[in-house]
């Protein structure tokens, strides 16, 4: 039995349409499932926990939505030990990308039904649990601006979630002001002047596929940290295209760090986000919680099976 967790508002309404197609696909194959429509982010965890703990034998909790919907139910999944599965239907879908889950709904269902299970780490910090990354500074401000914008709704309607983020970068670049930041990773502390952002990642990317920490692995028990500092607005603008491939890691204005505990303290209040959702403002601290989540992923399969799914 699969529990389908559906956020009808995700992706500008795309999740509702995707859920109908997924349920039809499962019904046609006689696969038992139940649908749970979340009311809002604040109550989603309690809804999911009640459903999952009310009976045994769940094969997976299948989130039909985006990274924010996944973020809202992580606590329930950790407590019940039911594996997470994802049918992408949000703006960024970075969790799906990070676990090799196809972005097309029909293919994602096939990956779920034939896939394997991985152990994944979680980030524990402000606001609870995060799966992809806790970002602070410029890119968090971009997310705040995008989430409050009209162009996000337009881009979602066009199926171009990444475009909304790019517009948000240009929008935020005009007004953002840098300051110094103190970053502590495990027992080492460093101070960076004119800091633009500090991203603490569990998966390689966020923001609709931008590979902020391309070397990050979800199950290695480590957090990867990217600090962008000491550069002008023009340099930041030139840097962002390199995030599509991860080529920025070799630039002199980028410092990459790694550890199990990370604390970030900007000289001035800066927003921070987790899985694209607001977590307040800095300072904050996060730690890696190894193997706290199980995730259904094609990457758990032998290579021959992956090729068959493709």
Coordinates of C-alpha atoms in Angstrom, one line a residue:
X1 CA 0.0 0.0 0.0
X2 CA 1.3 3.4 -1.0
X3 CA 0.2 6.7 0.7
X4 CA 0.0 9.5 -1.8
X5 CA 0.7 12.8 -0.1
X6 CA -0.6 15.5 -2.4
X7 CA -0.2 19.3 -2.1
X8 CA -2.8 20.6 -4.6
X9 CA -1.1 24.0 -4.5
X10 CA 2.4 22.9 -5.5
X11 CA 3.8 23.9 -8.8
X12 CA 1.0 26.4 -9.3
X13 CA -1.6 23.6 -9.3
X14 CA 0.5 21.1 -11.3
X15 CA 0.5 18.7 -8.4
X16 CA -3.3 18.3 -8.5
X17 CA -3.1 17.4 -12.2
X18 CA -0.2 15.1 -11.7
X19 CA -1.9 13.3 -8.8
X20 CA -4.9 12.5 -11.1
X21 CA -2.6 11.0 -13.7
X22 CA -0.7 9.0 -11.1
X23 CA -3.8 7.6 -9.5
X24 CA -5.1 6.6 -12.9
X25 CA -1.8 4.9 -13.6
X26 CA -1.8 3.0 -10.3
X27 CA -5.5 2.0 -10.7
X28 CA -4.9 0.6 -14.2
X29 CA -2.2 -1.7 -12.7
X30 CA -4.3 -2.7 -9.7
X31 CA -1.8 -1.2 -7.2
X32 CA -3.4 -0.3 -3.9
X33 CA -3.0 3.3 -2.6
X34 CA -4.6 6.0 -0.5
X35 CA -4.6 9.7 -1.2
X36 CA -3.9 12.3 1.5
X37 CA -4.4 16.0 0.5
X38 CA -2.4 18.3 2.8
X39 CA -4.2 21.3 4.1
X40 CA -1.2 23.6 4.6
X41 CA 2.5 23.3 5.5
X42 CA 1.9 23.8 9.2
X43 CA -0.4 20.8 9.6
X44 CA 1.0 18.5 6.9
X45 CA 3.4 16.7 9.3
X46 CA 0.6 15.9 11.8
X47 CA -1.7 14.7 9.0
X48 CA 1.0 12.4 7.5
X49 CA 2.1 11.0 10.9
X50 CA -1.5 10.2 11.8
X51 CA -2.0 8.3 8.5
X52 CA 1.3 6.4 8.6
X53 CA 1.1 5.4 12.2
X54 CA -2.5 4.4 12.0
X55 CA -1.7 1.2 10.1
X56 CA 1.3 -1.1 9.3
X57 CA 2.6 -2.3 6.0
X58 CA 3.1 1.0 4.1
X59 CA 5.5 0.5 1.2
X60 CA 6.3 4.2 0.8
X61 CA 5.0 7.7 1.4
X62 CA 4.8 9.2 -2.1
X63 CA 5.0 13.0 -2.1
X64 CA 3.3 14.5 -5.2
X65 CA 4.5 18.0 -5.0
X66 CA 7.8 20.0 -4.7
X67 CA 10.7 20.3 -2.3
X68 CA 8.6 22.4 0.1
X69 CA 6.0 19.7 0.4
X70 CA 8.7 17.1 1.2
X71 CA 10.2 19.5 3.7
X72 CA 6.9 19.7 5.6
X73 CA 6.6 16.0 6.2
X74 CA 10.2 15.0 6.9
X75 CA 9.5 14.7 10.7
X76 CA 6.7 12.2 10.2
X77 CA 8.8 10.1 7.8
X78 CA 11.7 10.0 10.3
X79 CA 9.5 9.0 13.2
X80 CA 7.6 6.3 11.3
X81 CA 10.6 5.0 9.3
X82 CA 8.4 4.8 6.1
X83 CA 10.5 5.4 3.0
X84 CA 10.0 8.6 1.0
X85 CA 9.1 8.4 -2.7
X86 CA 8.8 11.5 -4.9
X87 CA 6.6 12.2 -8.0
X88 CA 8.0 15.7 -8.9
X89 CA 5.3 18.4 -9.3
X90 CA 6.9 21.5 -7.9
X91 CA 8.9 24.5 -9.1
X92 CA 12.4 23.3 -8.4
X93 CA 12.2 19.5 -7.9
X94 CA 15.7 19.4 -6.5
X95 CA 15.1 16.5 -4.2
X96 CA 14.1 14.4 -7.3
X97 CA 17.2 15.5 -9.1
X98 CA 19.4 14.7 -6.2
X99 CA 18.1 11.1 -6.0
X100 CA 18.0 10.5 -9.8
X101 CA 14.2 10.4 -9.9
X102 CA 12.8 11.2 -13.4
X103 CA 11.1 14.6 -13.6
X104 CA 8.3 13.2 -15.9
X105 CA 5.5 11.8 -13.7
X106 CA 4.9 8.5 -15.6
X107 CA 8.6 7.7 -15.5
X108 CA 8.8 8.6 -11.8
X109 CA 6.0 6.1 -11.1
X110 CA 7.9 3.4 -12.9
X111 CA 11.0 4.3 -10.9
X112 CA 9.0 4.0 -7.7
X113 CA 7.5 0.6 -8.6
X114 CA 10.8 -0.9 -9.7
X115 CA 13.2 1.1 -7.6
X116 CA 15.3 0.4 -4.6
X117 CA 15.8 2.1 -1.3
X118 CA 18.7 4.3 -0.1
X119 CA 19.6 5.6 3.3
X120 CA 19.9 9.4 3.3
X121 CA 21.1 12.0 5.8
X122 CA 19.1 14.9 7.1
X123 CA 20.1 18.3 8.3
X124 CA 18.8 19.2 11.8
X125 CA 18.7 22.9 12.6
X126 CA 16.4 25.9 12.6
X127 CA 12.8 25.0 12.1
X128 CA 13.5 21.3 12.3
X129 CA 14.6 19.0 9.5
X130 CA 15.9 19.8 6.0
X131 CA 16.8 17.4 3.1
X132 CA 18.4 19.4 0.3
X133 CA 20.2 22.4 1.8
X134 CA 20.1 25.3 4.3
X135 CA 21.0 28.4 2.4
X136 CA 21.6 31.9 3.8
X137 CA 22.4 35.3 2.4
X138 CA 22.0 36.2 -1.3
X139 CA 20.4 33.0 -2.5
X140 CA 18.1 32.8 0.4
X141 CA 17.0 36.4 -0.4
X142 CA 16.5 35.3 -4.0
X143 CA 14.1 32.5 -2.8
X144 CA 12.2 34.9 -0.5
X145 CA 11.8 37.3 -3.4
X146 CA 10.8 34.6 -5.9
X147 CA 8.2 33.1 -3.5
X148 CA 6.6 36.5 -3.1
X149 CA 6.7 37.3 -6.8
X150 CA 4.1 37.2 -9.6
X151 CA 6.6 35.8 -12.0
X152 CA 6.9 32.5 -10.1
X153 CA 3.2 31.9 -10.8
X154 CA 3.7 32.7 -14.4
X155 CA 6.8 30.5 -14.8
X156 CA 5.1 27.6 -13.0
X157 CA 2.2 27.9 -15.4
X158 CA 4.6 27.7 -18.3
X159 CA 6.5 24.7 -16.7
X160 CA 9.6 26.8 -16.3
X161 CA 10.4 26.9 -12.6
X162 CA 14.1 27.4 -13.2
X163 CA 13.4 30.6 -15.1
X164 CA 11.7 32.1 -12.0
X165 CA 14.9 31.6 -10.0
X166 CA 17.0 33.3 -12.7
X167 CA 14.7 36.3 -12.8
X168 CA 14.9 36.3 -9.0
X169 CA 18.7 36.4 -9.2
X170 CA 18.6 39.5 -11.4
X171 CA 16.0 41.1 -9.2
X172 CA 17.9 40.6 -5.9
X173 CA 21.3 41.5 -7.4
X174 CA 20.1 45.1 -7.6
X175 CA 19.5 45.6 -3.9
X176 CA 21.5 43.0 -1.9
X177 CA 24.3 44.3 0.3
X178 CA 27.2 42.2 1.5
X179 CA 28.7 41.9 5.0
X180 CA 31.2 39.8 6.9
X181 CA 30.2 36.3 8.0
X182 CA 31.6 33.9 10.6
X183 CA 31.4 30.2 9.5
X184 CA 32.3 27.4 11.9
X185 CA 32.6 23.8 10.5
X186 CA 33.1 21.3 13.3
X187 CA 36.0 22.8 15.4
X188 CA 37.3 25.3 12.8
X189 CA 36.1 28.9 12.5
X190 CA 36.7 31.2 9.6
X191 CA 35.7 34.8 8.9
X192 CA 34.9 35.9 5.3
X193 CA 34.6 39.6 4.3
X194 CA 32.0 40.8 1.8
X195 CA 30.1 37.6 1.9
X196 CA 27.3 36.9 -0.5
X197 CA 26.1 33.5 0.6
X198 CA 26.7 30.5 2.7
X199 CA 25.0 27.3 1.6
X200 CA 25.1 24.1 3.7
X201 CA 24.2 21.2 1.4
X202 CA 23.2 17.6 1.7
X203 CA 22.4 17.2 -2.0
X204 CA 24.3 18.7 -4.9
X205 CA 21.8 21.4 -6.0
X206 CA 18.8 23.6 -5.3
X207 CA 17.1 26.5 -7.0
X208 CA 15.8 24.4 -9.9
X209 CA 19.0 22.5 -10.6
X210 CA 21.8 24.9 -9.7
X211 CA 24.7 22.7 -8.5
X212 CA 25.9 24.7 -5.5
X213 CA 27.8 21.8 -3.9
X214 CA 28.3 19.4 -6.8
X215 CA 30.3 17.0 -4.7
X216 CA 27.6 16.6 -2.0
X217 CA 26.3 13.0 -1.4
X218 CA 23.1 12.4 0.6
X219 CA 24.4 9.4 2.5
X220 CA 28.0 10.2 3.4
X221 CA 27.4 11.6 6.9
X222 CA 28.9 14.9 5.9
X223 CA 27.6 18.4 5.0
X224 CA 29.2 20.4 2.2
X225 CA 29.4 24.1 2.5
X226 CA 29.8 26.8 -0.2
X227 CA 30.8 30.3 0.7
X228 CA 30.8 33.1 -1.9
X229 CA 32.8 36.1 -0.8
X230 CA 35.0 39.1 -1.7
X231 CA 33.5 39.8 -5.1
X232 CA 31.5 42.5 -6.9
X233 CA 28.0 42.4 -8.2
X234 CA 29.3 41.9 -11.7
X235 CA 31.5 39.0 -10.6
X236 CA 28.4 37.4 -8.9
X237 CA 26.4 37.8 -12.1
X238 CA 29.2 36.1 -14.0
X239 CA 29.4 33.3 -11.4
X240 CA 25.8 32.2 -11.5
X241 CA 26.0 30.5 -15.0
X242 CA 28.8 28.3 -13.6
X243 CA 26.4 26.9 -11.0
X244 CA 24.6 25.0 -13.7
X245 CA 27.7 22.7 -14.0
X246 CA 29.4 23.2 -10.7
X247 CA 32.4 24.9 -12.3
X248 CA 32.3 27.7 -9.7
X249 CA 34.1 25.5 -7.1
X250 CA 37.5 26.4 -8.5
X251 CA 37.0 30.2 -8.5
X252 CA 39.0 32.3 -6.0
X253 CA 35.9 33.9 -4.7
X254 CA 34.4 30.5 -3.7
X255 CA 35.5 28.5 -0.6
X256 CA 34.2 25.0 -0.2
X257 CA 34.2 23.4 3.3
X258 CA 33.0 20.0 4.7
X259 CA 32.0 18.7 8.1
X260 CA 29.2 17.3 10.3
X261 CA 28.3 20.5 12.2
X262 CA 28.0 24.0 10.7
X263 CA 27.3 27.4 12.3
X264 CA 26.8 30.6 10.4
X265 CA 26.7 34.1 11.8
X266 CA 26.4 37.1 9.4
X267 CA 27.4 40.5 10.8
X268 CA 23.9 41.7 9.7
X269 CA 20.6 39.7 9.8
X270 CA 20.3 37.6 6.7
X271 CA 17.4 35.2 5.7
X272 CA 18.0 31.5 5.6
X273 CA 15.9 28.8 3.9
X274 CA 15.7 25.0 3.9
X275 CA 14.3 23.1 1.0
X276 CA 13.1 26.5 -0.4
X277 CA 11.1 27.3 2.8
X278 CA 11.9 30.1 5.2
X279 CA 13.8 29.2 8.4
X280 CA 14.1 32.8 9.7
X281 CA 17.3 34.8 9.8
X282 CA 20.9 34.1 10.8
X283 CA 22.7 33.2 13.1
X284 CA 21.9 29.5 12.9
X285 CA 23.5 26.1 13.3
X286 CA 22.8 22.8 11.6
X287 CA 24.2 19.3 12.1
X288 CA 24.1 16.2 10.0
X289 CA 21.9 13.4 11.1
X290 CA 23.3 10.3 9.2
X291 CA 20.9 7.8 7.7
X292 CA 17.8 9.4 9.2
X293 CA 15.7 8.9 6.1
X294 CA 15.0 6.2 3.6
X295 CA 14.4 7.2 0.0
X296 CA 13.1 5.3 -3.0
X297 CA 15.6 5.9 -5.8
X298 CA 16.7 4.3 -9.1
X299 CA 20.2 4.8 -7.9
X300 CA 19.7 1.9 -5.5
X301 CA 19.2 -0.5 -8.4
X302 CA 21.9 -2.5 -10.2
X303 CA 23.0 -0.7 -13.4
X304 CA 21.2 -3.1 -15.7
X305 CA 17.9 -2.4 -14.0
X306 CA 18.5 1.4 -14.3
X307 CA 19.2 1.0 -18.1
X308 CA 15.9 -1.0 -18.4
X309 CA 13.9 1.8 -16.8
X310 CA 15.5 4.4 -19.1

